[in-house]
Amino acid sequence: MMTTGSFPENMTDPVEHTAISEYRFHIENHLRIIYPDLDHTEFAQSLIDIMCPDAGECRTPETHQNHWTQRDIIMITYGDSLLTEGQPPLETLLNFAETFLQDTINGIHILPFFPYSSDDGFSIIDYQQVNEKLGDWSHINAIAKQFQLMSDLVINHCSSQSRWFEQFKRGTSPGKDYFFCATPEDDISKVVRPRTNELLQLIETPEGPRYVWCTFSHDQVDLNFANPELLKEIVKIIKLYLDHGVRIFRLDAIAFIWKVPGTSCLSLPETHEIVRLLRTLIQFVSPKAIIITETNIPNRENLAYFGNSNEAHAIYNFSLPPLLVNAMLRGSCQHLKTWMMSMPPALHGTTYLNFIASHDGIGLRPAEGLMSEEEIGEMVSMMEQFGGLTSMRSLAGGGMRPYEINISLFEAMKGTLDGEDEWQIERFLCAHAIMLALEGIPAIYIHSFLGTRNDHTAVEQTGRSRSINRHRWDYRHLLSVLEDESSTHSRVFQGLCHLINVRIRQPAFHPNATQFTLHLGDSVFAFWRQSMNRQQSIFAINNITNKEQIIPLSDINLIGTDSWVDLISGELYSDLHGDLVLNPYQVIWLTNLLDHD
């Protein structure tokens, strides 16, 4: 029996057995599941014509291939995080990356750089233009030539000021059929919401009143993927991004894109199939392109987006930020260890995207089931003491619950549950060292590189809690503080760059290298990585407390015939019967391979 997504073994015609025929075959299979009543052959060809107008450029992708190594580090940034008077912000961003990070990172995730009406870019007015306040496509192309370019594909919703929605309100094509509508009589009681606004928005149209679905805000109107013509428009947008050098696609809020009243409207089967379809459409044209799903949902549901290694190449490790912050606050890695032991190793061709700070806050949904409500409440309370804010979400059936903590990660590391202390920088670097050593690709927010503090002025100006962690730096001022080696910003930047520059030379830190959790007590979070050729082992040992910790080297089971060195400090360990003495928040990457790449 032939399963969905498999190529028929009995296809022997040498003319038909080509990349383009295989491309068509896979696309039709996806379409049969998403749109049962569609003419799948004709529609599949229309998608192929968009993505691969020259059939000779279509290439069959290799399966289970890792398109990444330990050298891959992504920086997350807005296009205007750095500002220079008289210069397009995207040009300033490239200058900064070339000057300070050329040998440290190789990928840049530019958050939505298109014209928008709200949500700092995630309410897109025009998918095909660069926001003129940032620059133009030539600036995007220049960044793509120097770094792997990661871009958001924001397709759950678009702006209420978009051309499509203006057409919807006028009752004209094509936009009049591009938005998902419901009625107040529909059962929406089970719908999972990340926000507290009313789900349905009443809009007057020439056909009468209609209620449009708004998952996030009334300015962000949800698109209707039940309409295949909308899908075709989205595919045109994907092709445009590929042509401008995008090689990593972040599928923003993808879990919400298919709606069926009476259900949770979250991660429905059609949603997963659309992800599979987008992967197929992209990888036959650009075999090394990567799809990353952004699904801020409980851990088990998030893992489902790997599919059978045929959906996302990578998924955001959303549980890591709240668990790691909690571990640092409590000086206990109990929950972090339990979670880590439960995480399945990513199969070849898939991996995790690890992050602990982003343009959004510290999501709390991914901590549900991993931390108690009381522990989450204590963490929220302490983050508020450190200057943070809390965003809420609506619960099915009524009520609200904390959805995310809005705070600069540097400020989140001010202290422990006992209050602020003097270990902020050390704690901050320790947290990043843990992330850098874990299985997966690290993504580091630009404001983590810079040790940026809470921006309460921005919150007052915008009225949005998330603005607290979206500071815009005057680039000349930034240069001056980075040049001052005694400044907090310089110390953080140099400390992070040192960790990264060590990390990218270690084969045992390949995103798919073996990983095992070590049990050295709750005060020391430790794990073992081994390179895929088994020549290098690294013991990542992290003191997550503000107290000295002593670990007998015999507890780590080091091979006595090897020489061991801490990659971070360069200290040699020849007496394997001695003790490992860890200062507060000290990190040791103990390896047996001295001649690393």
Coordinates of C-alpha atoms in Angstrom, one line a residue:
M1 CA 0.0 0.0 0.0
M2 CA 1.3 3.5 -0.9
T3 CA 1.3 5.9 2.0
T4 CA 0.8 9.6 1.8
G5 CA 4.0 11.4 0.8
S6 CA 5.7 8.3 -0.6
F7 CA 6.8 8.0 -4.2
P8 CA 5.2 5.0 -6.1
E9 CA 7.8 2.2 -6.5
N10 CA 6.2 1.0 -9.7
M11 CA 6.8 4.2 -11.5
T12 CA 9.4 3.0 -14.1
D13 CA 8.8 5.3 -17.0
P14 CA 12.2 7.1 -17.4
V15 CA 10.4 10.2 -18.8
E16 CA 7.9 10.4 -16.0
H17 CA 10.4 9.5 -13.2
T18 CA 11.9 13.0 -12.9
A19 CA 12.1 15.6 -10.2
I20 CA 9.2 17.5 -11.6
S21 CA 6.9 14.5 -11.7
E22 CA 7.9 13.6 -8.2
Y23 CA 7.3 17.2 -7.1
R24 CA 3.8 17.1 -8.7
F25 CA 3.0 13.7 -7.1
H26 CA 3.8 15.0 -3.5
I27 CA 1.9 18.2 -4.0
E28 CA -1.2 16.4 -5.2
N29 CA -1.0 14.1 -2.1
H30 CA -1.0 17.1 0.2
L31 CA -3.8 18.8 -1.6
R32 CA -6.0 15.7 -1.4
I33 CA -5.9 15.9 2.4
I34 CA -6.3 19.7 2.6
Y35 CA -8.9 20.2 -0.2
P36 CA -10.7 16.9 -0.9
D37 CA -13.0 18.4 -3.5
L38 CA -10.3 20.2 -5.5
D39 CA -9.0 19.3 -9.0
H40 CA -5.7 18.3 -7.5
T41 CA -3.8 17.8 -10.7
E42 CA -4.7 21.2 -12.2
F43 CA -4.1 23.1 -8.9
A44 CA -0.8 21.3 -8.2
Q45 CA 0.4 22.4 -11.6
S46 CA -0.5 26.0 -10.9
L47 CA 1.6 25.9 -7.7
I48 CA 4.5 24.3 -9.6
D49 CA 4.3 27.0 -12.3
I50 CA 4.7 29.6 -9.5
M51 CA 7.5 27.9 -7.6
C52 CA 9.4 26.4 -10.5
P53 CA 8.6 28.0 -13.9
D54 CA 11.6 26.3 -15.4
A55 CA 11.1 22.6 -14.7
G56 CA 14.8 22.0 -15.2
E57 CA 15.5 23.9 -12.0
C58 CA 13.4 21.5 -9.9
R59 CA 15.6 19.1 -7.8
T60 CA 14.7 16.2 -5.7
P61 CA 15.8 16.9 -2.1
E62 CA 17.8 14.3 -0.1
T63 CA 15.9 13.0 2.9
H64 CA 17.2 13.1 6.5
Q65 CA 20.0 15.6 5.6
N66 CA 21.3 18.0 8.3
H67 CA 21.5 21.4 6.7
W68 CA 23.4 22.7 9.7
T69 CA 26.6 22.3 11.8
Q70 CA 27.9 23.5 15.1
R71 CA 29.0 26.7 13.3
D72 CA 25.4 27.8 12.8
I73 CA 24.4 30.7 15.2
I74 CA 21.4 32.9 14.4
M75 CA 21.0 36.5 15.7
I76 CA 17.4 37.6 16.1
T77 CA 16.8 41.3 15.5
Y78 CA 14.3 43.9 14.3
G79 CA 15.4 45.8 11.2
D80 CA 15.5 49.0 13.2
S81 CA 17.1 47.8 16.5
L82 CA 20.1 49.9 15.6
L83 CA 19.7 53.5 14.3
T84 CA 22.1 55.9 12.6
E85 CA 20.8 59.3 11.5
G86 CA 20.7 59.5 7.7
Q87 CA 21.2 55.8 7.1
P88 CA 18.7 53.1 6.4
P89 CA 18.5 50.9 9.5
L90 CA 19.0 47.7 7.5
E91 CA 22.3 49.2 6.3
T92 CA 23.3 50.0 9.9
L93 CA 22.4 46.4 10.9
L94 CA 24.7 44.9 8.2
N95 CA 27.5 47.3 9.3
F96 CA 27.2 46.1 12.9
A97 CA 27.1 42.4 11.9
E98 CA 30.1 42.7 9.6
T99 CA 32.1 44.7 12.1
F100 CA 31.4 42.8 15.3
L101 CA 29.9 39.4 14.4
Q102 CA 31.4 38.3 11.1
D103 CA 33.3 35.4 12.7
T104 CA 30.7 34.7 15.4
I105 CA 27.3 34.3 13.8
N106 CA 26.4 33.2 10.3
G107 CA 22.6 33.7 10.3
I108 CA 20.4 36.7 10.9
H109 CA 16.7 36.5 11.6
I110 CA 15.2 39.9 10.7
L111 CA 11.8 40.1 12.2
P112 CA 9.0 41.2 9.8
F113 CA 10.6 43.9 7.6
F114 CA 7.4 44.7 5.6
P115 CA 5.0 47.7 5.8
Y116 CA 2.8 47.1 8.9
S117 CA 0.1 48.7 11.0
S118 CA 0.7 47.3 14.5
D119 CA 2.4 44.6 16.6
D120 CA 5.9 45.9 15.6
G121 CA 5.6 44.2 12.2
F122 CA 3.4 41.2 12.7
S123 CA 0.4 43.0 11.2
I124 CA 1.5 43.1 7.6
I125 CA 0.0 45.5 5.1
D126 CA 2.0 44.4 2.1
Y127 CA 4.0 41.1 1.9
Q128 CA 5.8 42.1 -1.2
Q129 CA 7.5 45.3 -0.1
V130 CA 10.2 46.2 2.3
N131 CA 9.2 48.8 4.9
E132 CA 10.7 52.0 3.4
K133 CA 11.6 53.2 7.0
L134 CA 14.0 50.3 7.1
G135 CA 15.4 50.3 3.6
D136 CA 14.5 48.3 0.4
W137 CA 15.1 44.9 -1.2
S138 CA 18.7 45.8 -2.1
H139 CA 19.5 46.0 1.7
I140 CA 17.8 42.7 2.3
N141 CA 19.8 41.2 -0.6
A142 CA 23.0 42.5 0.8
I143 CA 22.4 40.9 4.1
A144 CA 21.4 37.6 2.4
K145 CA 24.8 37.6 0.6
Q146 CA 26.8 37.8 3.9
F147 CA 24.6 35.8 6.2
Q148 CA 22.0 33.1 6.1
L149 CA 18.8 35.1 6.0
M150 CA 15.8 34.0 8.1
S151 CA 12.5 35.7 7.5
D152 CA 9.0 35.4 9.0
L153 CA 6.2 34.0 7.0
V154 CA 3.2 35.6 8.8
I155 CA 0.3 33.8 7.2
N156 CA -2.2 33.3 10.0
H157 CA -3.3 36.9 9.6
C158 CA -2.6 40.2 7.9
S159 CA -3.3 43.8 8.6
S160 CA -6.8 45.3 8.6
Q161 CA -5.2 48.0 6.5
S162 CA -4.0 45.6 3.8
R163 CA -5.3 45.7 0.2
W164 CA -7.0 42.3 0.7
F165 CA -9.0 43.5 3.7
E166 CA -10.0 46.7 2.0
Q167 CA -11.4 44.5 -0.8
F168 CA -13.1 42.4 1.8
K169 CA -14.9 45.4 3.2
R170 CA -15.9 46.5 -0.3
G171 CA -17.0 43.0 -1.3
T172 CA -14.6 42.9 -4.2
S173 CA -12.3 40.1 -5.4
P174 CA -10.0 38.5 -4.5
G175 CA -9.9 39.8 -0.9
K176 CA -13.6 39.3 -0.2
D177 CA -13.0 35.5 0.1
Y178 CA -9.6 35.6 1.8
F179 CA -10.7 36.0 5.5
F180 CA -12.1 33.5 7.9
C181 CA -15.6 34.4 9.1
A182 CA -17.9 32.9 11.7
T183 CA -21.1 33.9 13.5
P184 CA -21.9 34.6 17.1
E185 CA -24.0 31.4 17.0
D186 CA -21.0 29.2 16.2
D187 CA -19.4 27.2 19.0
I188 CA -16.2 29.0 19.9
S189 CA -16.1 28.0 23.5
K190 CA -13.2 25.6 23.0
V191 CA -11.0 28.0 21.0
V192 CA -7.5 28.4 22.5
R193 CA -6.6 32.1 22.6
P194 CA -3.2 33.8 23.2
R195 CA -5.0 37.2 23.8
T196 CA -7.9 38.6 25.7
N197 CA -9.7 40.7 23.0
E198 CA -13.0 39.5 21.5
L199 CA -12.4 36.8 18.9
L200 CA -15.0 38.0 16.4
Q201 CA -15.0 41.5 14.9
L202 CA -18.2 42.8 13.2
I203 CA -17.5 44.3 9.8
E204 CA -20.2 45.8 7.5
T205 CA -19.9 44.7 3.9
P206 CA -22.1 45.1 0.8
E207 CA -23.4 41.6 1.5
G208 CA -24.4 42.6 5.0
P209 CA -22.7 42.3 8.4
R210 CA -19.9 39.7 8.7
Y211 CA -17.9 38.5 11.7
V212 CA -14.2 38.2 10.9
W213 CA -12.0 36.0 13.1
C214 CA -9.2 37.8 15.0
T215 CA -6.9 35.4 16.9
F216 CA -4.5 38.1 18.0
S217 CA -6.0 41.6 17.7
H218 CA -8.7 43.3 15.6
D219 CA -6.0 44.8 13.5
Q220 CA -4.7 41.3 12.7
V221 CA -7.5 39.6 10.7
D222 CA -7.2 35.8 10.2
L223 CA -6.8 34.5 6.7
N224 CA -9.0 31.7 5.3
F225 CA -6.9 28.8 4.2
A226 CA -10.0 26.8 3.3
N227 CA -9.9 29.0 0.1
P228 CA -7.2 27.4 -2.2
E229 CA -6.9 30.7 -4.1
L230 CA -5.5 32.3 -0.9
L231 CA -2.9 29.5 -0.7
K232 CA -1.8 30.3 -4.2
E233 CA -1.2 33.9 -3.2
I234 CA 0.9 32.8 -0.2
V235 CA 3.0 30.5 -2.5
K236 CA 3.7 33.6 -4.7
I237 CA 5.0 35.4 -1.6
I238 CA 7.2 32.4 -0.7
K239 CA 8.7 32.4 -4.1
L240 CA 9.4 36.1 -3.9
Y241 CA 11.3 35.6 -0.6
L242 CA 13.3 32.8 -2.0
D243 CA 14.3 35.0 -5.0
H244 CA 15.5 37.6 -2.5
G245 CA 17.8 35.2 -0.6
V246 CA 15.6 34.0 2.2
R247 CA 16.8 30.5 3.2
I248 CA 15.2 30.0 6.6
F249 CA 11.4 30.5 6.9
R250 CA 9.9 31.1 10.3
L251 CA 6.2 30.1 10.1
D252 CA 4.7 32.6 12.6
A253 CA 1.8 31.4 14.7
I254 CA 1.3 28.6 12.3
A255 CA -0.7 26.4 14.8
F256 CA -3.7 28.7 14.4
I257 CA -4.1 28.8 10.7
W258 CA -7.0 26.3 10.2
K259 CA -10.2 26.9 12.0
V260 CA -13.2 24.6 12.7
P261 CA -15.8 26.0 15.1
G262 CA -16.5 23.5 17.9
T263 CA -12.8 22.6 18.1
S264 CA -9.8 24.3 19.8
C265 CA -8.8 25.6 16.3
L266 CA -5.2 24.8 17.3
S267 CA -2.9 22.4 15.5
L268 CA -5.7 20.8 13.5
P269 CA -4.8 18.0 11.0
E270 CA -5.1 20.4 8.1
T271 CA -2.6 22.7 9.7
H272 CA 0.0 20.0 9.9
E273 CA -0.7 19.1 6.2
I274 CA -0.2 22.7 5.1
V275 CA 3.2 22.7 6.8
R276 CA 4.1 19.5 4.9
L277 CA 2.9 21.1 1.7
L278 CA 4.9 24.3 2.3
R279 CA 8.0 22.2 3.0
T280 CA 7.5 20.2 -0.2
L281 CA 7.0 23.4 -2.3
I282 CA 10.1 25.0 -0.9
Q283 CA 12.6 22.1 -0.8
F284 CA 12.2 21.0 -4.4
V285 CA 13.2 24.5 -5.5
S286 CA 15.8 25.2 -2.7
P287 CA 16.8 21.9 -1.2
K288 CA 18.9 23.4 1.6
A289 CA 16.2 25.8 2.7
I290 CA 14.8 25.3 6.2
I291 CA 11.3 25.6 7.7
I292 CA 11.0 26.5 11.4
T293 CA 7.6 26.4 13.1
E294 CA 6.8 29.0 15.7
T295 CA 4.3 27.3 18.0
N296 CA 4.1 28.7 21.5
I297 CA 2.1 25.8 22.9
P298 CA 2.6 23.0 25.4
N299 CA 5.7 20.9 24.8
R300 CA 4.0 17.7 23.6
E301 CA 2.0 19.6 20.9
N302 CA 5.1 21.5 19.9
L303 CA 7.0 18.3 19.2
A304 CA 4.3 17.1 16.9
Y305 CA 5.5 19.7 14.3
F306 CA 8.4 17.5 13.4
G307 CA 5.8 15.1 11.9
N308 CA 7.5 12.1 10.5
S309 CA 10.5 14.2 9.6
N310 CA 8.4 15.7 6.9
E311 CA 7.1 18.9 8.5
A312 CA 9.4 21.4 10.2
H313 CA 13.1 21.0 9.9
A314 CA 13.3 22.7 13.2
I315 CA 11.0 23.6 16.0
Y316 CA 11.4 26.3 18.6
N317 CA 12.3 24.9 22.0
F318 CA 9.7 27.0 23.8
S319 CA 10.0 25.2 27.1
L320 CA 13.6 26.1 27.5
P321 CA 13.2 29.9 28.4
P322 CA 10.8 29.5 31.3
L323 CA 12.5 26.4 32.7
L324 CA 16.0 27.9 32.5
V325 CA 14.9 31.2 34.1
N326 CA 13.1 29.2 36.8
A327 CA 16.3 27.1 37.4
M328 CA 18.4 30.3 37.8
L329 CA 15.9 31.8 40.2
R330 CA 15.6 28.8 42.4
G331 CA 19.2 27.5 42.1
S332 CA 17.6 24.1 41.2
C333 CA 17.7 22.3 37.9
Q334 CA 15.1 19.7 38.9
H335 CA 12.5 20.6 36.3
L336 CA 15.1 21.4 33.7
K337 CA 16.6 17.9 34.1
T338 CA 13.2 16.2 34.0
W339 CA 12.2 18.0 30.9
M340 CA 15.6 17.4 29.2
M341 CA 15.4 13.7 29.8
S342 CA 11.9 13.6 28.3
M343 CA 12.9 15.3 25.1
P344 CA 13.4 12.9 22.2
P345 CA 16.7 13.3 20.2
A346 CA 15.9 15.0 16.9
L347 CA 16.2 12.6 14.0
H348 CA 18.7 13.5 11.3
G349 CA 17.2 16.1 9.0
T350 CA 15.5 17.8 12.0
T351 CA 16.7 19.7 15.0
Y352 CA 15.6 22.1 17.7
L353 CA 16.0 25.9 17.6
N354 CA 17.2 26.9 21.1
F355 CA 16.6 30.4 22.4
I356 CA 16.1 32.0 25.8
A357 CA 15.2 35.5 24.7
S358 CA 13.4 36.9 21.8
H359 CA 11.3 39.9 20.7
D360 CA 8.4 38.4 22.6
G361 CA 8.4 37.6 26.3
I362 CA 9.1 34.4 28.2
G363 CA 6.2 32.2 27.2
L364 CA 4.4 30.4 30.1
R365 CA 2.2 28.0 28.2
P366 CA 5.2 25.8 27.3
A367 CA 5.9 25.5 31.1
E368 CA 2.4 24.1 31.8
G369 CA 2.6 20.6 33.0
L370 CA 6.4 21.0 33.6
M371 CA 6.1 23.5 36.5
S372 CA 3.3 23.8 39.1
E373 CA 1.0 26.8 38.9
E374 CA 2.5 27.9 42.3
E375 CA 6.0 27.9 40.8
I376 CA 4.9 29.8 37.7
G377 CA 3.2 32.3 40.0
E378 CA 6.4 32.8 42.0
M379 CA 8.5 33.2 38.9
V380 CA 6.0 35.8 37.5
S381 CA 6.1 37.7 40.9
M382 CA 9.9 37.8 41.0
M383 CA 10.1 39.0 37.3
E384 CA 7.7 41.8 38.2
Q385 CA 10.0 42.7 41.1
F386 CA 12.9 42.9 38.5
G387 CA 10.9 45.4 36.5
G388 CA 9.0 43.0 34.2
L389 CA 5.4 43.0 33.1
T390 CA 2.9 40.1 32.6
S391 CA 0.6 39.5 29.6
M392 CA -2.5 37.5 30.0
R393 CA -4.5 35.1 27.8
S394 CA -8.2 34.1 27.8
L395 CA -9.1 30.6 28.9
A396 CA -11.8 28.5 27.1
G397 CA -14.9 29.0 29.1
G398 CA -13.8 32.2 30.6
G399 CA -11.1 33.4 33.0
M400 CA -7.5 34.5 32.3
R401 CA -4.1 33.1 33.0
P402 CA -0.5 34.6 32.6
Y403 CA 0.6 34.0 29.1
E404 CA 4.1 35.5 29.0
I405 CA 6.5 37.6 31.0
N406 CA 7.7 40.7 29.3
I407 CA 11.2 41.5 30.5
S408 CA 14.7 42.0 29.2
L409 CA 16.5 38.7 29.8
F410 CA 19.5 40.6 31.3
E411 CA 17.1 42.1 33.8
A412 CA 15.5 38.7 34.4
M413 CA 18.9 37.6 35.7
K414 CA 19.2 40.3 38.4
G415 CA 18.9 37.8 41.2
T416 CA 17.2 34.8 42.7
L417 CA 14.0 34.2 44.7
D418 CA 15.9 35.8 47.6
G419 CA 16.2 39.1 45.6
E420 CA 18.8 40.9 43.7
D421 CA 22.5 40.2 44.1
E422 CA 25.9 40.9 42.5
W423 CA 25.9 37.9 40.1
Q424 CA 23.8 39.3 37.3
I425 CA 26.4 39.1 34.5
E426 CA 27.7 35.7 35.6
R427 CA 24.2 34.3 35.8
F428 CA 23.3 35.8 32.4
L429 CA 26.4 34.2 30.7
C430 CA 25.8 30.9 32.5
A431 CA 22.2 30.8 31.1
H432 CA 23.6 31.4 27.5
A433 CA 26.4 28.8 28.0
I434 CA 23.7 26.2 28.8
M435 CA 21.7 27.1 25.7
L436 CA 24.8 27.1 23.5
A437 CA 25.8 23.6 24.6
L438 CA 22.4 22.0 24.2
E439 CA 21.4 19.8 21.2
G440 CA 20.0 22.2 18.5
I441 CA 20.8 25.5 16.7
P442 CA 21.2 28.5 19.0
A443 CA 19.4 31.7 18.3
I444 CA 20.4 34.8 20.3
Y445 CA 18.4 38.0 20.5
I446 CA 20.4 41.1 19.6
H447 CA 19.5 42.6 23.0
S448 CA 21.1 39.7 24.7
F449 CA 24.3 40.3 22.8
L450 CA 24.1 43.9 24.1
G451 CA 23.0 43.4 27.6
T452 CA 20.1 45.7 27.0
R453 CA 17.9 46.6 30.0
N454 CA 14.2 47.0 30.4
D455 CA 12.9 49.9 28.2
H456 CA 10.0 51.3 30.3
T457 CA 10.0 54.5 28.2
A458 CA 9.1 52.5 25.1
V459 CA 6.2 50.8 27.1
E460 CA 4.9 54.2 28.0
Q461 CA 5.1 55.4 24.4
T462 CA 3.5 52.4 22.8
G463 CA 1.2 51.2 25.6
R464 CA 2.4 47.6 24.8
S465 CA 4.1 45.4 27.4
R466 CA 6.3 43.7 24.8
S467 CA 8.0 47.0 24.0
I468 CA 10.0 46.6 27.2
N469 CA 12.3 44.2 25.3
R470 CA 12.4 46.0 22.0
H471 CA 14.8 48.8 22.6
R472 CA 16.1 50.8 19.7
W473 CA 19.8 51.7 20.1
D474 CA 21.4 54.9 18.8
Y475 CA 24.3 53.2 17.0
R476 CA 26.9 55.8 17.8
H477 CA 26.1 55.5 21.5
L478 CA 26.2 51.7 21.3
L479 CA 29.7 51.9 19.7
S480 CA 30.9 54.0 22.6
V481 CA 29.6 51.7 25.3
L482 CA 31.0 48.6 23.5
E483 CA 34.4 50.3 23.3
D484 CA 34.3 50.9 27.1
E485 CA 35.6 47.5 28.3
S486 CA 34.4 48.2 31.8
S487 CA 30.8 48.8 30.8
T488 CA 28.2 46.1 31.4
H489 CA 27.3 46.0 27.8
S490 CA 30.8 45.4 26.7
R491 CA 31.4 42.7 29.3
V492 CA 28.2 40.9 28.2
F493 CA 29.1 41.2 24.5
Q494 CA 32.6 40.0 24.9
G495 CA 31.6 37.2 27.2
L496 CA 28.9 35.9 24.8
C497 CA 31.2 36.2 21.8
H498 CA 33.9 34.2 23.6
L499 CA 31.5 31.4 24.4
I500 CA 30.2 31.3 20.8
N501 CA 33.6 31.3 19.3
V502 CA 34.6 28.3 21.4
R503 CA 31.3 26.6 20.7
I504 CA 31.5 26.7 16.9
R505 CA 34.8 24.8 16.8
Q506 CA 33.5 21.8 18.7
P507 CA 32.1 18.8 16.7
A508 CA 30.5 17.5 19.9
F509 CA 28.3 20.6 19.8
H510 CA 26.8 19.7 16.4
P511 CA 23.0 20.3 16.7
N512 CA 22.5 16.5 16.2
A513 CA 25.4 15.2 18.3
T514 CA 24.5 12.8 21.1
Q515 CA 23.3 14.3 24.4
F516 CA 22.8 12.7 27.8
T517 CA 21.7 14.3 31.1
L518 CA 24.1 13.9 34.0
H519 CA 23.0 13.7 37.6
L520 CA 25.2 15.8 39.8
G521 CA 22.6 17.1 42.2
D522 CA 20.0 19.9 41.7
S523 CA 22.6 22.7 42.1
V524 CA 24.6 21.7 39.1
F525 CA 23.0 21.3 35.7
A526 CA 25.2 19.0 33.6
F527 CA 25.0 17.0 30.4
W528 CA 27.3 15.1 28.1
R529 CA 27.7 15.7 24.3
Q530 CA 29.5 13.4 21.9
S531 CA 30.4 14.1 18.3
M532 CA 28.8 12.0 15.6
N533 CA 32.2 10.4 14.8
R534 CA 32.6 9.7 18.6
Q535 CA 36.0 11.3 18.7
Q536 CA 35.1 14.2 20.9
S537 CA 33.2 14.2 24.2
I538 CA 32.2 17.4 26.1
F539 CA 30.9 17.5 29.6
A540 CA 28.9 20.7 30.0
I541 CA 28.9 21.4 33.8
N542 CA 27.0 24.5 35.0
N543 CA 26.8 25.8 38.6
I544 CA 23.3 27.4 38.6
T545 CA 23.6 28.8 42.1
N546 CA 25.2 31.8 43.8
K547 CA 27.2 29.4 46.0
E548 CA 30.4 27.5 45.4
Q549 CA 29.8 23.9 44.3
I550 CA 32.3 21.0 44.6
I551 CA 32.0 18.0 42.3
P552 CA 34.3 15.0 42.7
L553 CA 35.8 14.3 39.2
S554 CA 35.2 10.7 39.8
D555 CA 31.4 11.4 39.7
I556 CA 31.8 12.4 36.0
N557 CA 33.4 9.1 34.8
L558 CA 36.1 10.7 32.7
I559 CA 38.3 8.3 30.7
G560 CA 41.6 8.2 32.6
T561 CA 43.7 7.6 29.5
D562 CA 42.5 10.9 27.9
S563 CA 43.7 14.4 28.7
W564 CA 40.9 16.8 29.7
V565 CA 40.7 20.5 29.4
D566 CA 38.1 23.2 30.1
L567 CA 37.5 24.8 26.7
I568 CA 36.3 28.1 28.3
S569 CA 39.2 28.8 30.6
G570 CA 41.9 26.5 29.1
E571 CA 42.6 24.8 32.5
L572 CA 43.9 21.3 32.3
Y573 CA 42.6 18.5 34.5
S574 CA 45.2 15.7 35.0
D575 CA 44.3 14.5 38.5
L576 CA 41.0 12.7 37.8
H577 CA 40.7 11.8 41.5
G578 CA 40.5 15.4 42.6
D579 CA 37.5 17.8 42.8
L580 CA 35.9 20.2 40.4
V581 CA 35.4 23.4 42.3
L582 CA 32.8 25.6 40.6
N583 CA 32.4 29.3 41.5
P584 CA 28.9 30.8 41.5
Y585 CA 27.5 30.4 38.0
Q586 CA 30.7 29.1 36.6
V587 CA 30.5 27.0 33.4
I588 CA 33.0 24.3 32.4
W589 CA 33.1 22.6 29.0
L590 CA 35.4 19.7 29.8
T591 CA 36.7 18.0 26.6
N592 CA 39.1 15.2 25.7
L593 CA 39.8 16.6 22.2
L594 CA 42.5 19.2 22.4
D595 CA 43.0 19.7 18.6
H596 CA 39.4 20.7 17.9
D597 CA 38.3 22.3 14.6

